[in-house]
Amino acid sequence: MAILRQLNKNAERWALLMLYVMLVATMSIEVLRREVFAYSSIWGEEIVRYSFIYLAWIGAAVAVKDRAHIRIDVLMHYVSPRLKALLYIFGDLVMFVVAVIALYWSLETVHISAKFGSVSHGLRVSMVWFLMAVPVGFGLMILRLVQSFLRDIRALRDGTPVYEGDKMFD
């Protein structure tokens, strides 16, 4: 149970850390190769590009989990805690519908890529691995939105303040 709790809390963050380290290390090696040896590779650029894409989609799921996505919350300061919880639930419902639709269509793209066997230019690896960044991101968002629904409904039921995320600036 403790392992699942740690995965729930930190899985995306560890994935982001690994991807970021891979991105920075590969980019550093490629800059060194280009500037010192006047040679660069296609595979290094692809690794950086696809690492960045995975970073963006997994990071979006983390933003949903932590309620750190950009929003205008001026109205939230003037409404009751109950209405605030209902507004957060409504916003999450809209995001949930969009995420389900986007997950469906992104899986369609992955399916077509797998069907025709497309590969990347430099690494010669199936594009399915790279195109899966979008469904993975939306799948994680859906999981985090369901958790957010449950957390907000519990807060609404118990009459406790709804989780608003950590403030970056006060």
XYZ file of C-alpha atoms in Angstrom:
170
model
C 0.000 0.000 0.000
C 2.864 2.394 0.769
C 4.352 1.722 -2.671
C 1.056 2.610 -4.374
C 0.817 5.783 -2.281
C 4.332 6.786 -3.332
C 3.564 6.009 -6.988
C 0.388 8.075 -6.774
C 2.315 10.930 -5.243
C 5.542 10.885 -7.276
C 5.339 8.677 -10.394
C 4.957 11.556 -12.827
C 7.633 13.585 -11.091
C 10.155 10.736 -11.388
C 9.263 10.270 -15.047
C 9.690 14.017 -15.616
C 13.052 13.971 -13.861
C 14.322 11.060 -15.971
C 13.103 12.637 -19.198
C 14.593 15.999 -18.291
C 17.976 14.466 -17.430
C 17.925 12.522 -20.713
C 17.003 15.684 -22.620
C 19.725 17.827 -21.023
C 22.418 15.148 -21.285
C 21.658 14.411 -24.935
C 21.444 18.090 -25.812
C 24.766 18.769 -24.079
C 26.468 15.930 -25.927
C 25.031 17.124 -29.232
C 26.169 20.722 -28.647
C 29.645 19.481 -27.744
C 29.759 17.260 -30.839
C 28.553 20.056 -33.087
C 30.866 22.779 -31.707
C 34.021 20.755 -31.023
C 33.875 18.023 -33.655
C 31.734 19.796 -36.280
C 29.478 16.759 -36.393
C 25.931 16.184 -35.187
C 23.542 13.303 -35.335
C 19.891 12.967 -36.240
C 19.243 10.547 -33.394
C 20.329 13.072 -30.740
C 17.944 15.679 -32.062
C 15.137 13.126 -32.124
C 15.773 12.027 -28.554
C 15.653 15.654 -27.395
C 12.497 16.383 -29.420
C 10.555 13.355 -28.223
C 11.742 13.716 -24.618
C 10.414 17.263 -24.675
C 7.077 16.084 -26.047
C 6.745 13.495 -23.266
C 7.786 16.149 -20.728
C 4.992 18.431 -21.907
C 2.242 15.815 -21.796
C 3.238 14.250 -18.482
C 3.737 17.748 -17.067
C 0.184 18.621 -18.112
C -1.079 15.679 -16.054
C 0.941 16.903 -13.059
C -0.585 20.358 -13.496
C -4.076 18.814 -13.412
C -3.192 16.823 -10.300
C -1.774 19.825 -8.444
C -4.311 22.287 -9.875
C -1.329 24.235 -11.142
C -2.656 24.841 -14.640
C -3.247 28.416 -15.687
C -6.642 29.719 -14.658
C -8.321 32.969 -13.792
C -9.513 32.546 -10.234
C -10.599 36.065 -9.293
C -14.208 34.889 -9.057
C -13.202 32.117 -6.646
C -12.319 34.671 -3.945
C -15.903 35.954 -3.813
C -17.971 32.771 -3.765
C -18.949 30.429 -0.957
C -16.909 27.262 -0.351
C -19.798 25.149 -1.661
C -20.065 27.116 -4.917
C -16.281 27.066 -5.242
C -16.307 23.258 -5.030
C -19.106 23.092 -7.613
C -17.191 25.395 -9.968
C -14.057 23.256 -9.653
C -16.103 20.116 -10.314
C -17.694 21.758 -13.377
C -14.270 22.823 -14.702
C -12.904 19.338 -14.160
C -15.929 17.822 -15.919
C -15.334 19.996 -18.974
C -11.645 19.077 -18.942
C -12.582 15.401 -18.505
C -14.815 15.439 -21.607
C -12.087 17.130 -23.651
C -9.485 14.646 -22.363
C -11.641 11.623 -23.248
C -12.242 12.940 -26.781
C -8.552 13.772 -27.217
C -7.529 10.357 -25.866
C -9.781 8.648 -28.395
C -8.424 10.608 -31.361
C -4.809 10.340 -30.256
C -5.179 6.563 -29.985
C -6.528 6.614 -33.537
C -3.292 8.279 -34.673
C -1.209 5.689 -32.845
C -3.266 2.894 -34.381
C -2.733 4.229 -37.919
C 1.010 4.587 -37.296
C 1.197 1.001 -36.031
C -0.882 -0.255 -38.949
C 1.444 1.240 -41.547
C 4.667 0.626 -39.602
C 6.033 4.165 -39.681
C 9.465 4.673 -38.132
C 11.428 7.740 -37.065
C 14.045 9.087 -39.457
C 17.099 9.021 -37.200
C 16.484 6.305 -34.632
C 14.574 3.982 -36.996
C 12.247 3.157 -34.104
C 8.500 2.712 -34.496
C 6.734 6.062 -34.312
C 4.168 4.417 -32.035
C 6.558 4.934 -29.094
C 6.726 8.653 -29.756
C 3.087 9.169 -30.702
C 2.059 7.451 -27.454
C 3.092 10.607 -25.571
C -0.292 12.187 -26.275
C -2.490 9.258 -25.144
C -0.241 8.690 -22.123
C -0.620 12.349 -21.169
C -4.387 12.378 -21.625
C -4.725 9.017 -19.865
C -2.832 10.382 -16.869
C -4.974 13.527 -16.987
C -8.140 11.410 -16.898
C -6.809 9.450 -13.928
C -5.914 12.669 -12.084
C -9.277 14.252 -12.959
C -11.124 11.265 -11.490
C -9.041 11.643 -8.321
C -9.851 15.362 -8.333
C -13.595 14.631 -8.669
C -13.478 12.285 -5.710
C -11.477 14.797 -3.626
C -13.861 17.660 -4.487
C -17.019 15.622 -3.884
C -15.608 14.550 -0.515
C -14.886 18.194 0.346
C -18.372 19.202 -0.795
C -19.986 16.432 1.264
C -17.912 17.133 4.385
C -18.168 20.901 4.099
C -14.384 21.306 4.089
C -12.535 23.771 1.866
C -11.879 22.448 -1.638
C -8.274 21.856 -2.678
C -7.165 24.848 -4.735
C -3.592 23.817 -5.427
C -0.438 25.475 -4.268
C -0.152 29.178 -4.963
C 2.867 30.258 -6.951
C 2.495 33.915 -6.022
C 0.571 35.521 -3.162
